[in-house]
Coordinates of C-alpha atoms in Angstrom, one line a residue:
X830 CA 102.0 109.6 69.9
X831 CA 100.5 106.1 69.0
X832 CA 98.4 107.9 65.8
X833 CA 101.5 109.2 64.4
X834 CA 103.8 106.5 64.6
X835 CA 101.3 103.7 63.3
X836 CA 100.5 106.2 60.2
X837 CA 104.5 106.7 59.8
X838 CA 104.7 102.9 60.0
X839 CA 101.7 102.9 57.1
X840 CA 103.5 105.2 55.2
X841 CA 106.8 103.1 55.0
X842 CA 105.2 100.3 53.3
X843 CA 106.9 97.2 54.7
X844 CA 106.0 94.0 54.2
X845 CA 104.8 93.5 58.0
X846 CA 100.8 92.8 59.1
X847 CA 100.3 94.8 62.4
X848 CA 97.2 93.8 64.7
X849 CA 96.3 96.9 66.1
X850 CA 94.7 95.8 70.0
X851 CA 92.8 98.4 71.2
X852 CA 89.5 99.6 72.9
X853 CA 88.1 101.2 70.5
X854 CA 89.5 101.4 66.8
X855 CA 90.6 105.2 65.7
X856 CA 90.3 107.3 62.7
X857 CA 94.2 106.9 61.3
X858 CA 94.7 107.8 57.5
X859 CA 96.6 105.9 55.6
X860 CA 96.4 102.3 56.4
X861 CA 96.1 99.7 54.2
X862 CA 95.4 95.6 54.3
X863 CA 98.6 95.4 56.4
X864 CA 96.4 96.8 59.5
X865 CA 93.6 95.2 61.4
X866 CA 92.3 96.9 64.6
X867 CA 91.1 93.8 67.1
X868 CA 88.7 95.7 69.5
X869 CA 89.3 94.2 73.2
X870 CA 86.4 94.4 75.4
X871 CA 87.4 94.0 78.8
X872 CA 87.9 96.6 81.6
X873 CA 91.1 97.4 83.3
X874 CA 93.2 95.2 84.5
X875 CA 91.2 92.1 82.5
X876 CA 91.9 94.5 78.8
X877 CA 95.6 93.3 79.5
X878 CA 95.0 90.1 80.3
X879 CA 93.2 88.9 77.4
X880 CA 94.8 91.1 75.4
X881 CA 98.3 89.5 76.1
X882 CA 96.8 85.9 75.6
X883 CA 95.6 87.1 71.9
X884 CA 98.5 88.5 71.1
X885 CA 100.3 85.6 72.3
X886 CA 98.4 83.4 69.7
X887 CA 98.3 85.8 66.8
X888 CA 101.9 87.8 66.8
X889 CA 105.5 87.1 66.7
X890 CA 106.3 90.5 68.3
X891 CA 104.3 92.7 70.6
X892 CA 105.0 96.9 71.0
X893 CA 103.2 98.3 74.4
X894 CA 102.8 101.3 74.0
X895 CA 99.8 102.2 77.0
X896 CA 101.3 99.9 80.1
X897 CA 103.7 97.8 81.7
X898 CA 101.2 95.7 82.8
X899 CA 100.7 93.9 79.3
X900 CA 104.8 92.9 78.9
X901 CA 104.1 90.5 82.1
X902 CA 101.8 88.6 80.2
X903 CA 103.7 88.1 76.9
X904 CA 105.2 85.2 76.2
X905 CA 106.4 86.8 72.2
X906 CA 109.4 89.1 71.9
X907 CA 108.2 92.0 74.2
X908 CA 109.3 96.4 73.5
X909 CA 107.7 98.6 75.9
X910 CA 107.8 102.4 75.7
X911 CA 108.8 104.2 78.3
X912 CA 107.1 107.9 78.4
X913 CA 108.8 109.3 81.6
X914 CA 109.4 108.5 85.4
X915 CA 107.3 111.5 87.0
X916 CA 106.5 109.1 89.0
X917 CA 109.9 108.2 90.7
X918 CA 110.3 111.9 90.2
X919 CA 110.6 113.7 93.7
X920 CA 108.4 117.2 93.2
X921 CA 107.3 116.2 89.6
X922 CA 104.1 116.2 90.3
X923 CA 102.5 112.7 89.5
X924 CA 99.2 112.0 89.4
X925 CA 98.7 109.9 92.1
X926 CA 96.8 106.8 91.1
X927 CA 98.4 106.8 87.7
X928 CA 102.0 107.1 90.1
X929 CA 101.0 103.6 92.0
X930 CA 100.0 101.7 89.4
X931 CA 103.7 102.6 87.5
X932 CA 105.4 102.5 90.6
X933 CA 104.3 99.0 91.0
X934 CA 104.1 97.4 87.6
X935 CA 107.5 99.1 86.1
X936 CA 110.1 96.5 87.6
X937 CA 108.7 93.8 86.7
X938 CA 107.9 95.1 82.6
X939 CA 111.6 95.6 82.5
X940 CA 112.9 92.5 83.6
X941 CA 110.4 90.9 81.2
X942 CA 110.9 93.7 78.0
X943 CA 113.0 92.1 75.5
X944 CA 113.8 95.9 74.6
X945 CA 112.6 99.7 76.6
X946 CA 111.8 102.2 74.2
X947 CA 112.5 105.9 75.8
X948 CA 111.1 108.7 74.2
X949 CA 114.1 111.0 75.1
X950 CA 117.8 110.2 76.6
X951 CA 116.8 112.5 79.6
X952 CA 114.1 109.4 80.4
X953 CA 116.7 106.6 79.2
X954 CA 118.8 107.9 81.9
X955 CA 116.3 108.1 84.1
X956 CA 114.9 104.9 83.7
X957 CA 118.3 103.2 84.0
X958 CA 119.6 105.7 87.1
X959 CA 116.2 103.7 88.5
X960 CA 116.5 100.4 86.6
X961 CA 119.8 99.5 86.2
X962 CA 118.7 96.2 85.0
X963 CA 117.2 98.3 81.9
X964 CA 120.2 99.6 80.5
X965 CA 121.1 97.0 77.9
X966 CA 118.2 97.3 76.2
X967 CA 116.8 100.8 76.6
X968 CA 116.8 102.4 73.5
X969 CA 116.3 106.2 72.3
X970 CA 113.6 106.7 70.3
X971 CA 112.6 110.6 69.8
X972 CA 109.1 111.8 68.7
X973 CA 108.5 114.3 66.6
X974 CA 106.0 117.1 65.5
X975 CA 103.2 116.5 62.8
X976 CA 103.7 118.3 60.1
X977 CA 100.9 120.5 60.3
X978 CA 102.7 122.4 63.0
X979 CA 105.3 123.2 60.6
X980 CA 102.9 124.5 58.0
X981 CA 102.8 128.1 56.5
X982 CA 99.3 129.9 56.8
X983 CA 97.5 132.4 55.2
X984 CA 97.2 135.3 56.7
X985 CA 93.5 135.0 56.2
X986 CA 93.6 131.7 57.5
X987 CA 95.7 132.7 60.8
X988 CA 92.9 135.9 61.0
X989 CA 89.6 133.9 60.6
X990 CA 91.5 131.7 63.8
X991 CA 92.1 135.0 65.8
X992 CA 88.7 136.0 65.5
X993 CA 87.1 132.8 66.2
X994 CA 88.7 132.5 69.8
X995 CA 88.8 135.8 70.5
X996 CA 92.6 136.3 70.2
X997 CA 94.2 139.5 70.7
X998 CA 96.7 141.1 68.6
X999 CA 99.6 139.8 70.5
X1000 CA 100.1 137.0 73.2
X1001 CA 101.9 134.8 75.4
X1002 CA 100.7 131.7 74.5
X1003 CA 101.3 127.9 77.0
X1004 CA 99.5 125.0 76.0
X1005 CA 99.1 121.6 77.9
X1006 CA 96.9 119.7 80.1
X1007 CA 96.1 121.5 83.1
X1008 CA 97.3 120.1 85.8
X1009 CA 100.2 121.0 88.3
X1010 CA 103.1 119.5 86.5
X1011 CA 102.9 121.9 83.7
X1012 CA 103.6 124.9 86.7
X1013 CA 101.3 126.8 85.3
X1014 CA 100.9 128.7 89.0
X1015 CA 104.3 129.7 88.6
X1016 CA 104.1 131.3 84.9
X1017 CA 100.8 132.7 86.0
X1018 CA 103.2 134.7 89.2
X1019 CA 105.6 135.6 86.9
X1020 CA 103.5 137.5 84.2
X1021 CA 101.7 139.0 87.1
X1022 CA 104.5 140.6 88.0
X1023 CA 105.6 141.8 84.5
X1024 CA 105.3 145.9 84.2
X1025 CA 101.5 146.4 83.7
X1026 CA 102.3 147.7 79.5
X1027 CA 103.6 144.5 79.0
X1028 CA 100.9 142.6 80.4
X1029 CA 98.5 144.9 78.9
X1030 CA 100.6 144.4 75.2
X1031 CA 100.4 140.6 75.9
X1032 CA 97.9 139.1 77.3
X1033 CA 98.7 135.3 78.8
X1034 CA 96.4 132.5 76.8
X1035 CA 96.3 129.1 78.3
X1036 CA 95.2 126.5 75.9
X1037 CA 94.5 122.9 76.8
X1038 CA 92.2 120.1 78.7
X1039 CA 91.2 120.5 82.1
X1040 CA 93.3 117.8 83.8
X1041 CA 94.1 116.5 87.3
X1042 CA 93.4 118.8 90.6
X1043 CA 92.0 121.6 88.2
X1044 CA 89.8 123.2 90.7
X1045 CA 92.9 123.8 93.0
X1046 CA 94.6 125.4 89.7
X1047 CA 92.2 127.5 88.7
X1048 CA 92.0 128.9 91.9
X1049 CA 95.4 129.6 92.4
X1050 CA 95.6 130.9 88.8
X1051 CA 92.2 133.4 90.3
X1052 CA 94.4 134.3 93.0
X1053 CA 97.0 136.4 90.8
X1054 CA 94.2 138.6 89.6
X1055 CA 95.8 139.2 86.4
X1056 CA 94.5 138.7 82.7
X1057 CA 94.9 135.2 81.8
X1058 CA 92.4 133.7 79.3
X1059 CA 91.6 130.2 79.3
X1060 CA 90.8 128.3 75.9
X1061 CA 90.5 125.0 77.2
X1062 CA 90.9 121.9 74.5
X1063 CA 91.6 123.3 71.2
X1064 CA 91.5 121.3 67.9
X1065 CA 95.0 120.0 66.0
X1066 CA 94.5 122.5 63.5
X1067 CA 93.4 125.6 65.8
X1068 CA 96.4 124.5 68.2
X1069 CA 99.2 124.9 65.0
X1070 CA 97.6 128.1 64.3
X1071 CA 97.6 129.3 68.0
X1072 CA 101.6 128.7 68.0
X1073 CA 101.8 130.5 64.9
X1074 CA 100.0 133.4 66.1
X1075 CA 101.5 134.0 69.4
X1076 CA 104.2 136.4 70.5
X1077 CA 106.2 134.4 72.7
X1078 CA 105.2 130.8 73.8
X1079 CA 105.9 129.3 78.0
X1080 CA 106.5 125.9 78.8
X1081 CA 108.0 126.0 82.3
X1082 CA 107.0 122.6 82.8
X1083 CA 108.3 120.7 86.1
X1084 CA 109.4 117.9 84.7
X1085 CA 108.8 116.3 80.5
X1086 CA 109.5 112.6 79.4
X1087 CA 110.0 114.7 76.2
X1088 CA 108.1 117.9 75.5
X1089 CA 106.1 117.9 72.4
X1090 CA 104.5 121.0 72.8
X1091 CA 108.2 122.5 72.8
X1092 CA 108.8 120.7 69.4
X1093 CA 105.3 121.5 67.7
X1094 CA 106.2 125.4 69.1
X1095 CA 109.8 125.6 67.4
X1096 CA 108.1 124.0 64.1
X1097 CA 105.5 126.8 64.3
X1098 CA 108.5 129.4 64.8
X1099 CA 107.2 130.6 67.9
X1100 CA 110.0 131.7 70.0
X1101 CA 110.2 129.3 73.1
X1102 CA 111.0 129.9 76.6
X1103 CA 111.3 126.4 78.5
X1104 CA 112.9 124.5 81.2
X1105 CA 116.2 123.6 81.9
X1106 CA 114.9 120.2 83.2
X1107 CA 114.9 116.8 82.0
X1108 CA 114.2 116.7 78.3
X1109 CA 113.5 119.9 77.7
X1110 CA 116.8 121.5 76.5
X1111 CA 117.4 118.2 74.7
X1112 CA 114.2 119.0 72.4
X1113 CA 114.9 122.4 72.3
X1114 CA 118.8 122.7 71.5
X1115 CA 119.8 126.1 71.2
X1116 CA 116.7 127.6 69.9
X1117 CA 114.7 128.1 72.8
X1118 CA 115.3 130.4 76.3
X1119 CA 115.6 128.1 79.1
X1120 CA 114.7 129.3 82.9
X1121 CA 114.8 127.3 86.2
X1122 CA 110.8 126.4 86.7
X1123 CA 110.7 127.0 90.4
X1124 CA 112.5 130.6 90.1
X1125 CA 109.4 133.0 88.9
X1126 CA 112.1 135.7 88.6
X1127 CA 114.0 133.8 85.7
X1128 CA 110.4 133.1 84.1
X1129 CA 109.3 136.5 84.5
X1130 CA 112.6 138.3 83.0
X1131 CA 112.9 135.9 80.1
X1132 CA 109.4 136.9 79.4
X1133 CA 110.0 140.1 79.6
X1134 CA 113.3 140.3 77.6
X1135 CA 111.3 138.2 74.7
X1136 CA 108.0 140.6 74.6
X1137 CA 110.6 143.5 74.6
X1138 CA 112.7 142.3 71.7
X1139 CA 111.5 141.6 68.2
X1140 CA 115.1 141.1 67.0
X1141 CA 115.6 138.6 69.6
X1142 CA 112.2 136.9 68.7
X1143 CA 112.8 136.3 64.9
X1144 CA 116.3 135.0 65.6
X1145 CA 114.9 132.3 68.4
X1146 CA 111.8 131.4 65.4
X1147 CA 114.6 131.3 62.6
X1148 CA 116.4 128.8 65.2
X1149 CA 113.3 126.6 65.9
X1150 CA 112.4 125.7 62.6
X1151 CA 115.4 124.3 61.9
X1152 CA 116.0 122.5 64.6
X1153 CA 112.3 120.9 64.6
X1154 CA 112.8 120.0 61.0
X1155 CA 115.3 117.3 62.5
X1156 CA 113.1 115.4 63.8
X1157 CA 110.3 113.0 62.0
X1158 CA 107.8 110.4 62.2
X1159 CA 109.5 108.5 59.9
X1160 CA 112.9 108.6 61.5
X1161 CA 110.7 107.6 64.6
X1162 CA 109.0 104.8 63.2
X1163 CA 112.2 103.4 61.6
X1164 CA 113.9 103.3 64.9
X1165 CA 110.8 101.7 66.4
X1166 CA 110.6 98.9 63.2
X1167 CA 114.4 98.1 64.1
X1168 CA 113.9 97.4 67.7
X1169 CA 111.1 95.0 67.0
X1170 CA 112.8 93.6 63.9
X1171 CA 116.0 92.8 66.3
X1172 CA 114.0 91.3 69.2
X1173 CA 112.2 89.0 66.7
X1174 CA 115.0 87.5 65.7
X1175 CA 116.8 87.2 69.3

């Protein structure tokens, strides 16, 4: 998320200098004179600290975008984003360290935050159901897919992709960290149970990085002894071409501060079947199939009616570009510029 809107902001071409605090400076295309990366060597929670006290000296307005920890060292105008609550989410499976450390450094970031920034209004209200305190100065700001997910291929293009990972003819297709929250167990249950020509027409493909409690997953996912082929990380370019290819893409996902593989799917025209939880039908609008993530009968029968209807497929992909073409970087980073523009001059 932080690439894309620091390479929207570069493309706007206001008069602003950004000071770019980070670790290690990233490969970003497109920034100019405006930009300066200041490379902060200090481990966690020390990276905050002296990264507040610089900032302090060097900016009028500060955008945290990786913790709440920095906003309680800021003494400038102060916007934090906020991502999601998983971790005030009963059954939304949060990682647990990453859950304490939120759980205990959120309050205070919001009473200190000149302005939130929610990525969604499904985590706005969520923050302020939580935070009441928060809800005069949480602000929606929506991400959006890179264009590259919205990007016609070649056929030779999309075939030299197929071949390369081993792609069948037709798929399922659900991308995302592995790791509980994205129910993966669940869809896994649910295709196992589709009738064994559909299964053997479709094949499941999981695509992403092995994350949190993995080993548990993959067993569980061993368990259903069904076809499911697992790709692991794929590159940007290999991932748009994935969505393109497949038949019918699954993100039952527990619980999404906003969804962006549902977004980047729907650019791609890949019909959609998703939650009906949190963010998810917010991204998705009418062109994606929702199901409840903890029934594997409402997974496993919208599969089914998808992989079984071509008509129904081409009117949900129709649906999806349009609705993805809505959203933008730039519209993303303009919101963003005018919440640190206002606090500035508060």
């Amino acid at each position: 998320m932080v690439r894309e809107l620091v390479a929207a902001l570069a493309a706007r071409g206001d008069a602003h200098a950004y000071r770019l605090y980070c670790r290690t400076p990233a490969a970003i295309e497109g920034l100019d004179e405006r930009f300066s990366w200041v490379a902060v060597d200090r481990p966690d929670p020390l990276w905050h600290v002296a990264t507040a006290r610089r900032a302090n000296r060097e900016c009028d307005v500060f955008l945290s975008t990786n913790s709440y920890l920095t906003a309680w060292l800021l003494r400038i105008p102060t916007a934090v984003m906020v991502y999601d609550l998983i971790p005030f989410v009963p059954g939304a499976q949060a990682q647990s360290r990453a859950a304490r450390i939120e759980r205990a450094t959120l309050g205070r970031a919001v009473k200190r935050a000149d302005a939130l920034l929610c990525i969604s209004e499904a985590t706005r209200r969520d923050l302020v159901a939580r935070r009441p305190a928060a809800a005069g100065k949480a602000t929606v700001v929506p991400l959006a897919a890179h264009p590259r997910f919205a990007r016609e291929r070649s056929e030779d293009e999309l075939a030299g992709v197929r071949t390369r990972l081993g792609l069948p003819d037709s798929f399922v297709l659900s991308v995302g960290t592995l790791e509980p929250r994205k129910n993966l167990a669940r869809l896994v249950e649910a295709y196992a149970g589709l009738p064994a020509e559909v299964r053997d027409a479709h094949p499941l493909v999981l695509a992403g990085p092995k994350g949190w409690e993995i080993d548990r997953l993959l067993a569980e996912l061993a368990a259903q002894d069904t076809d499911v082929r697992v790709l692991g990380f794929v590159e940007d370019e290999d991932l748009a071409a994935l969505y393109s290819l497949c038949t019918v893409f699954a993100y039952p996902s527990l619980y999404e501060g906003f969804g962006l593989p549902v977004l980047e799917a729907l650019a791609a025209g890949a019909p959609t079947i998703t939650s009906s939880v949190s963010s998810l039908p917010e991204v998705g609008g009418d062109a994606a199939v929702y199901v409840d993530p903890l029934q594997v009968s409402e997974i496993r029968g919208a599969l089914e009616e998808l992989l079984r209807s071509p008509e129904r497929r081409a009117q949900l992909a129709a649906r999806g570009r349009e609705r993805a073409a809505g959203y933008s970087w730039d519209r993303t980073a303009g919101v963003v510029l005018d919440a640190l523009e206002a606090i500035s001059r508060s």
